[in-house]
């Protein structure tokens, strides 16, 4: 038995925010915009959203302090400032960090609980609607119910929040991404497609989306890195499709292995996951050789060679044996393992880190 549920209404196209701004009126008269510190002011996305809100007489406030890998404490700060003011909806603008922040805040504006409770209490939360405007082509957070935040101990943790009600994808915003962000976010989309395809939770519709996202990525990511706008546009589509995949399947142990590289070594999320992925799928192969073969086939015969050709392994990370042993122990407790194929052990995970980081 399987189920497919992805309720976000998605609009794609240049100028889509102003072009379809009337859709915002159905969410109410008072919006809270949640965004990062600077990029949305430069790539036109914040101006577009403000323009649409003003055109339709919707009041708004802007919270523009979302940092990369946002922490529980930043969420608490926003809750303190904005809870009880009567916002009808939240508009998240930016990469996965502001979008995930917006989804958690949409609940915390109306539920009198702490952000930690979202991760510990398994219940259905009330929330104001979320409108998502992604400006990176990677996380697909605009079509997932997942919110990944950094807890008080510095661990990245994902929890189920709410699907955005509406997502506006304007590819012009990703034309401004640096080569580095195009690579790391594009590789995140690749990981979502590959991991979702190999997950034990994969379903026929999630596989259809994953296969297509992988093919788009293989054909377009190298060109996107060279600044070809059409390829960047295609990567925004791949990221969106791959987001739909993980909204059904979740991610796998590859994501859990990437987290300490981000929190302790400052490697960007997509790169951290992508570096370990080819070695993780070698272990998954024990249980699902056909699907792993298919993945390698799509990426020109060998996923590792493809990722190397993009320059992913130019990222150098200094690690010690002790760090690797600690991360491997931690990964063995990750809930991702339950739906990851393959017999993972702390020893195999330590080997994956060593191979990926060439230590
Ligand atoms: P991000 O952390 O949102 O942003 C990274 C950097 O990119 C920031 O400095 C940001 O600037 C900048 N940026 C964003 N858009 C830009 C643009 N159009 N042009 C130039 N710079 C731009 O990066 P991300 O990779 O998209 O998101 C990563 C986060 O998402 C992680 O926390 C990860 O765990 C999470 N994630 C969530 C899901 C999910 O399903 N919910 C899936 C995968 C990953 P500003 O600081 O100015 O905004
Ligand atoms: Zn990811």
Coordinates of C-alpha atoms and ligand atoms in Angstrom, one line a residue:
X1 CA 0.0 0.0 0.0
X2 CA 1.2 3.5 -0.7
X3 CA -0.1 7.0 -0.4
X4 CA 1.0 10.2 -2.2
X5 CA 0.1 13.5 -0.5
X6 CA 1.8 16.8 -1.5
X7 CA -0.8 19.6 -1.1
X8 CA 1.3 22.6 -2.0
X9 CA 0.1 24.6 -5.0
X10 CA 3.2 25.4 -7.1
X11 CA 3.5 28.2 -9.6
X12 CA 6.7 28.5 -11.8
X13 CA 7.8 31.2 -14.1
X14 CA 9.7 34.5 -14.4
X15 CA 7.7 37.2 -12.7
X16 CA 5.4 34.8 -11.0
X17 CA 5.2 36.6 -7.7
X18 CA 3.8 39.8 -9.1
X19 CA 2.0 38.0 -11.9
X20 CA 0.0 35.8 -9.5
X21 CA 0.1 38.1 -6.4
X22 CA -3.7 38.1 -6.1
X23 CA -3.4 34.5 -4.7
X24 CA -2.0 36.0 -1.5
X25 CA -5.3 37.7 -0.7
X26 CA -6.9 34.4 0.2
X27 CA -4.6 34.0 3.2
X28 CA -5.6 37.3 4.9
X29 CA -4.7 40.9 5.5
X30 CA -1.5 40.7 7.6
X31 CA 1.7 38.8 6.5
X32 CA 5.0 38.1 8.2
X33 CA 7.9 37.9 5.8
X34 CA 10.7 35.7 7.0
X35 CA 14.0 35.9 5.1
X36 CA 17.8 35.9 5.4
X37 CA 20.0 38.8 6.0
X38 CA 20.9 40.0 2.5
X39 CA 20.4 37.9 -0.6
X40 CA 16.7 38.4 -1.0
X41 CA 17.3 42.2 -1.0
X42 CA 19.7 41.7 -4.0
X43 CA 18.0 39.1 -6.2
X44 CA 14.6 40.9 -6.4
X45 CA 12.6 38.4 -4.4
X46 CA 11.9 40.6 -1.4
X47 CA 10.9 43.5 -3.6
X48 CA 8.6 41.3 -5.6
X49 CA 6.8 39.9 -2.5
X50 CA 6.5 43.4 -0.9
X51 CA 5.2 44.7 -4.3
X52 CA 2.6 42.0 -4.4
X53 CA 1.5 42.5 -0.8
X54 CA 1.3 46.3 -1.2
X55 CA -0.7 46.0 -4.5
X56 CA -3.4 44.0 -2.7
X57 CA -3.4 46.1 0.5
X58 CA -1.9 43.4 2.7
X59 CA -0.1 44.7 5.8
X60 CA 3.3 43.1 6.5
X61 CA 6.4 43.0 8.8
X62 CA 9.8 41.7 7.8
X63 CA 12.0 39.5 9.9
X64 CA 15.3 39.4 8.1
X65 CA 17.6 37.7 10.5
X66 CA 17.5 34.0 9.5
X67 CA 21.0 32.6 9.5
X68 CA 22.3 29.6 7.6
X69 CA 21.3 26.4 9.5
X70 CA 19.0 28.4 11.7
X71 CA 19.1 27.7 15.5
X72 CA 16.3 27.1 18.0
X73 CA 17.3 30.4 19.6
X74 CA 16.7 32.5 16.5
X75 CA 13.3 30.9 16.2
X76 CA 12.6 31.7 19.8
X77 CA 13.6 35.3 19.2
X78 CA 11.1 35.7 16.3
X79 CA 8.4 34.0 18.3
X80 CA 8.9 36.5 21.2
X81 CA 8.7 39.4 18.7
X82 CA 5.7 38.3 16.7
X83 CA 3.5 35.8 18.6
X84 CA 0.1 37.3 19.6
X85 CA 0.2 40.1 16.9
X86 CA -2.3 38.4 14.7
X87 CA -0.4 37.5 11.5
X88 CA -2.6 35.7 9.1
X89 CA 0.2 34.0 7.2
X90 CA 3.9 33.7 6.8
X91 CA 5.9 34.3 3.6
X92 CA 9.3 32.5 3.6
X93 CA 11.8 33.9 1.1
X94 CA 15.3 32.4 0.5
X95 CA 17.1 29.1 0.6
X96 CA 16.1 26.2 2.8
X97 CA 17.1 28.0 6.0
X98 CA 14.4 30.8 5.8
X99 CA 11.8 28.4 4.4
X100 CA 12.3 25.9 7.2
X101 CA 12.3 28.7 9.7
X102 CA 9.0 30.0 8.3
X103 CA 7.4 26.6 8.6
X104 CA 8.3 26.3 12.2
X105 CA 7.3 29.9 13.0
X106 CA 3.9 29.4 11.3
X107 CA 3.1 26.9 14.0
X108 CA 4.7 28.7 16.9
X109 CA 2.8 32.0 16.1
X110 CA -0.4 30.2 17.1
X111 CA 0.6 27.3 19.4
X112 CA 1.8 28.2 22.8
X113 CA 4.7 25.8 22.9
X114 CA 8.5 26.0 22.6
X115 CA 10.3 25.1 19.3
X116 CA 11.8 22.1 21.0
X117 CA 8.3 20.7 21.5
X118 CA 7.9 20.5 17.7
X119 CA 10.6 17.8 17.8
X120 CA 9.5 15.9 20.8
X121 CA 5.7 15.9 20.6
X122 CA 4.2 13.9 17.8
X123 CA 1.0 15.6 17.2
X124 CA -0.8 17.6 14.6
X125 CA -0.1 21.4 15.1
X126 CA -2.3 24.3 14.2
X127 CA -0.5 26.8 11.9
X128 CA -1.1 29.9 9.8
X129 CA -0.6 29.2 6.1
X130 CA 2.9 29.4 4.7
X131 CA 3.8 30.8 1.3
X132 CA 7.3 29.7 0.1
X133 CA 9.5 31.6 -2.4
X134 CA 12.7 29.6 -2.9
X135 CA 15.8 31.5 -4.1
X136 CA 18.2 28.5 -4.1
X137 CA 17.7 25.4 -6.3
X138 CA 18.4 22.7 -3.8
X139 CA 16.4 21.9 -0.8
X140 CA 12.9 21.7 -2.3
X141 CA 11.7 22.9 1.1
X142 CA 8.9 24.8 -0.6
X143 CA 7.1 21.4 -1.2
X144 CA 8.0 19.5 2.0
X145 CA 6.5 19.5 5.5
X146 CA 10.1 19.1 6.9
X147 CA 11.8 21.8 8.9
X148 CA 15.5 21.3 9.7
X149 CA 16.8 23.5 12.6
X150 CA 19.9 23.4 14.8
X151 CA 19.0 22.5 18.4
X152 CA 20.5 23.9 21.6
X153 CA 23.3 21.3 21.6
X154 CA 24.3 22.2 18.0
X155 CA 22.7 19.2 16.3
X156 CA 20.8 19.5 13.1
X157 CA 17.3 18.0 13.6
X158 CA 14.4 17.6 11.2
X159 CA 10.8 17.5 12.2
X160 CA 7.4 17.4 10.5
X161 CA 5.8 20.9 10.5
X162 CA 3.5 22.0 7.7
X163 CA 3.5 21.9 3.9
X164 CA 3.5 25.4 2.4
X165 CA 0.0 26.2 1.0
X166 CA 1.6 28.0 -2.0
X167 CA 5.0 28.1 -3.6
X168 CA 6.2 30.7 -6.1
X169 CA 9.2 29.6 -8.1
X170 CA 10.8 32.4 -10.1
X171 CA 14.0 31.2 -11.8
X172 CA 15.4 34.7 -12.0
X173 CA 16.3 34.5 -8.4
X174 CA 18.7 31.6 -8.9
X175 CA 20.5 33.3 -11.8
X176 CA 22.3 35.3 -9.1
X177 CA 23.6 32.4 -7.2
X178 CA 27.4 32.1 -6.9
X179 CA 29.1 29.1 -8.5
X180 CA 29.7 27.7 -5.0
X181 CA 26.0 27.9 -3.9
X182 CA 24.9 26.6 -7.3
X183 CA 27.1 23.5 -6.7
X184 CA 26.2 22.9 -3.1
X185 CA 22.5 23.4 -3.5
X186 CA 22.3 21.5 -6.8
X187 CA 24.1 18.6 -5.2
X188 CA 21.5 18.7 -2.3
X189 CA 18.7 18.3 -4.9
X190 CA 20.7 15.4 -6.4
X191 CA 21.0 13.8 -3.0
X192 CA 17.2 14.1 -2.4
X193 CA 16.4 12.4 -5.7
X194 CA 18.9 9.6 -5.2
X195 CA 18.2 9.0 -1.5
X196 CA 14.4 9.1 -2.1
X197 CA 14.8 6.7 -5.0
X198 CA 16.8 4.3 -2.8
X199 CA 14.8 4.8 0.4
X200 CA 12.7 1.9 1.7
X201 CA 9.8 4.3 1.6
X202 CA 10.0 4.9 -2.1
X203 CA 6.7 4.6 -4.0
X204 CA 5.9 4.5 -7.8
X205 CA 5.1 8.2 -7.9
X206 CA 8.1 9.2 -5.8
X207 CA 10.3 7.1 -8.1
X208 CA 8.9 8.7 -11.2
X209 CA 9.7 12.1 -9.8
X210 CA 13.2 11.0 -8.5
X211 CA 14.2 9.5 -11.9
X212 CA 13.2 12.7 -13.7
X213 CA 15.0 14.9 -11.2
X214 CA 18.2 12.8 -11.5
X215 CA 18.1 13.1 -15.3
X216 CA 17.6 16.8 -15.2
X217 CA 20.4 17.2 -12.7
X218 CA 22.9 15.1 -14.8
X219 CA 22.1 17.2 -17.9
X220 CA 21.9 20.6 -16.3
X221 CA 24.1 20.9 -13.2
X222 CA 27.4 21.2 -15.1
X223 CA 25.9 23.9 -17.3
X224 CA 24.3 25.7 -14.4
X225 CA 27.8 25.9 -12.8
X226 CA 29.0 27.6 -16.0
X227 CA 26.2 30.2 -15.5
X228 CA 23.8 29.1 -18.2
X229 CA 20.4 30.5 -17.1
X230 CA 18.3 27.9 -18.8
X231 CA 20.2 25.2 -16.9
X232 CA 19.7 27.0 -13.6
X233 CA 16.0 27.2 -14.4
X234 CA 16.0 23.4 -15.0
X235 CA 17.8 22.9 -11.7
X236 CA 15.1 24.8 -9.9
X237 CA 12.6 22.3 -11.4
X238 CA 14.8 19.4 -10.4
X239 CA 15.0 20.7 -6.9
X240 CA 11.3 21.1 -6.7
X241 CA 10.7 17.5 -8.0
X242 CA 13.3 16.1 -5.6
X243 CA 11.6 18.0 -2.7
X244 CA 8.3 16.3 -3.6
X245 CA 10.2 13.0 -3.5
X246 CA 11.5 13.5 0.1
X247 CA 8.1 14.8 1.2
X248 CA 7.1 11.2 0.6
X249 CA 10.2 9.2 1.5
X250 CA 12.3 11.4 3.8
X251 CA 16.0 11.4 3.4
X252 CA 18.4 8.5 4.3
X253 CA 21.5 8.0 6.4
X254 CA 23.5 10.0 3.9
X255 CA 21.8 13.2 5.2
X256 CA 22.5 12.1 8.8
X257 CA 26.2 11.6 7.9
X258 CA 26.4 15.1 6.4
X259 CA 25.0 16.9 9.4
X260 CA 28.2 16.9 11.6
X261 CA 30.2 18.1 8.6
X262 CA 27.9 21.1 8.5
X263 CA 27.6 21.8 12.2
X264 CA 31.2 21.1 13.2
X265 CA 33.2 21.7 10.0
X266 CA 31.1 24.4 8.3
X267 CA 30.7 22.4 5.1
X268 CA 27.5 23.6 3.4
X269 CA 24.5 21.1 3.7
X270 CA 24.4 19.9 0.1
X271 CA 28.1 19.4 -0.2
X272 CA 28.3 17.6 3.1
X273 CA 25.7 15.1 2.0
X274 CA 26.9 14.8 -1.6
X275 CA 30.5 14.0 -0.5
X276 CA 29.4 10.9 1.4
X277 CA 26.6 9.8 -0.9
X278 CA 28.5 7.7 -3.5
X279 CA 30.1 5.7 -0.6
X280 CA 26.8 5.4 1.2
X281 CA 25.1 3.9 -2.0
X282 CA 27.9 1.3 -2.1
X283 CA 26.5 -0.1 1.2
X284 CA 22.9 0.3 0.0
X285 CA 23.9 -1.9 -3.0
X286 CA 24.0 -4.9 -0.8
X287 CA 20.3 -4.8 -0.4
X288 CA 19.2 -3.1 -3.6
X289 CA 21.8 -3.6 -6.4
X290 CA 19.3 -2.9 -9.3
X291 CA 18.3 0.5 -8.1
X292 CA 21.9 1.5 -7.2
X293 CA 23.0 0.4 -10.7
X294 CA 20.2 2.5 -12.2
X295 CA 21.4 5.6 -10.2
X296 CA 25.0 5.1 -11.5
X297 CA 23.7 4.6 -15.0
X298 CA 21.8 7.9 -15.0
X299 CA 24.9 9.8 -13.8
X300 CA 27.0 8.6 -16.8
X301 CA 28.0 5.3 -15.3
X302 CA 29.4 6.3 -11.9
X303 CA 27.9 8.9 -9.5
X304 CA 31.3 9.4 -7.8
X305 CA 33.0 10.3 -11.1
X306 CA 30.2 12.7 -11.9
X307 CA 30.4 14.5 -8.5
X308 CA 34.2 14.6 -8.8
X309 CA 33.9 16.2 -12.3
X310 CA 31.8 19.0 -10.7
X311 CA 34.6 19.8 -8.3
X312 CA 32.8 18.7 -5.2
X313 CA 35.8 16.9 -3.7
X314 CA 38.0 20.1 -3.9
X315 CA 36.4 20.9 -0.5
X316 CA 39.0 19.9 2.1
X317 CA 37.9 18.9 5.6
X318 CA 40.4 18.3 8.4
X319 CA 39.1 15.5 10.6
X320 CA 40.5 13.3 13.3
X321 CA 40.0 9.5 13.9
X322 CA 38.1 10.4 17.2
X323 CA 35.7 12.8 15.4
X324 CA 34.9 10.1 12.8
X325 CA 34.4 7.5 15.5
X326 CA 32.0 9.8 17.4
X327 CA 30.1 10.7 14.2
X328 CA 29.8 7.1 13.3
X329 CA 28.3 6.2 16.7
X330 CA 25.9 9.1 16.5
X331 CA 24.8 8.1 13.0
X332 CA 24.0 4.6 14.2
X333 CA 21.3 6.2 16.4
X334 CA 19.8 8.3 13.5
X335 CA 16.2 7.6 12.7
X336 CA 17.1 7.7 9.0
X337 CA 18.6 4.2 9.3
X338 CA 15.1 2.6 9.6
X339 CA 14.3 3.3 6.0
X340 CA 17.9 3.1 4.5
X341 CA 18.6 -0.1 2.7
X342 CA 21.9 -1.9 3.5
X343 CA 23.4 -3.3 6.7
X344 CA 25.1 -0.2 8.1
X345 CA 27.5 -0.6 11.1
X346 CA 29.6 2.0 12.9
X347 CA 32.7 0.5 11.2
X348 CA 31.2 0.8 7.7
X349 CA 30.1 4.4 8.4
X350 CA 33.6 5.3 9.7
X351 CA 35.0 3.9 6.4
X352 CA 32.5 6.0 4.4
X353 CA 33.7 9.1 6.1
X354 CA 37.4 8.2 5.5
X355 CA 36.7 7.5 1.8
X356 CA 34.6 10.7 1.3
X357 CA 37.1 12.9 3.2
X358 CA 40.1 11.1 1.8
X359 CA 41.7 10.8 5.2
Ligands
LIG1 P1 20.6 28.6 2.9 O1 21.2 28.1 4.2 O2 19.1 28.9 3.0 O3 21.4 29.8 2.3 C1 22.8 29.7 2.1 C2 23.3 31.0 1.6 O4 22.8 31.3 0.3 C3 22.9 32.2 2.5 O5 24.1 33.0 2.7 C4 21.9 32.9 1.6 O6 21.9 34.3 1.9 C5 22.4 32.6 0.3 N1 21.4 32.8 -0.8 C6 20.1 32.3 -0.8 N2 19.6 32.6 -2.0 C7 20.5 33.2 -2.8 C8 20.5 33.8 -4.1 N3 19.4 33.7 -4.9 N4 21.6 34.5 -4.5 C9 22.6 34.6 -3.7 N5 22.7 34.1 -2.4 C10 21.6 33.4 -2.0 O7 20.9 27.4 1.8 P2 20.1 26.2 1.3 O8 21.1 25.2 0.9 O9 19.0 26.6 0.4 O10 19.4 25.6 2.6 C11 20.1 24.8 3.5 C12 19.2 24.5 4.7 O11 18.0 23.8 4.3 C13 19.9 23.6 5.7 O12 19.5 24.1 7.0 C14 19.3 22.3 5.4 O13 19.3 21.4 6.5 C15 17.9 22.6 5.1 N6 17.2 21.6 4.2 C16 15.8 21.5 4.4 C17 15.1 20.6 3.6 C18 13.6 20.4 3.8 O14 13.0 19.6 3.2 N7 13.0 21.2 4.6 C19 15.8 19.8 2.7 C20 17.1 19.9 2.6 C21 17.8 20.8 3.3 P3 21.0 35.0 3.0 O15 21.7 34.6 4.3 O16 21.1 36.5 2.8 O17 19.7 34.5 2.9
LIG2 ZN1 19.1 18.1 1.9

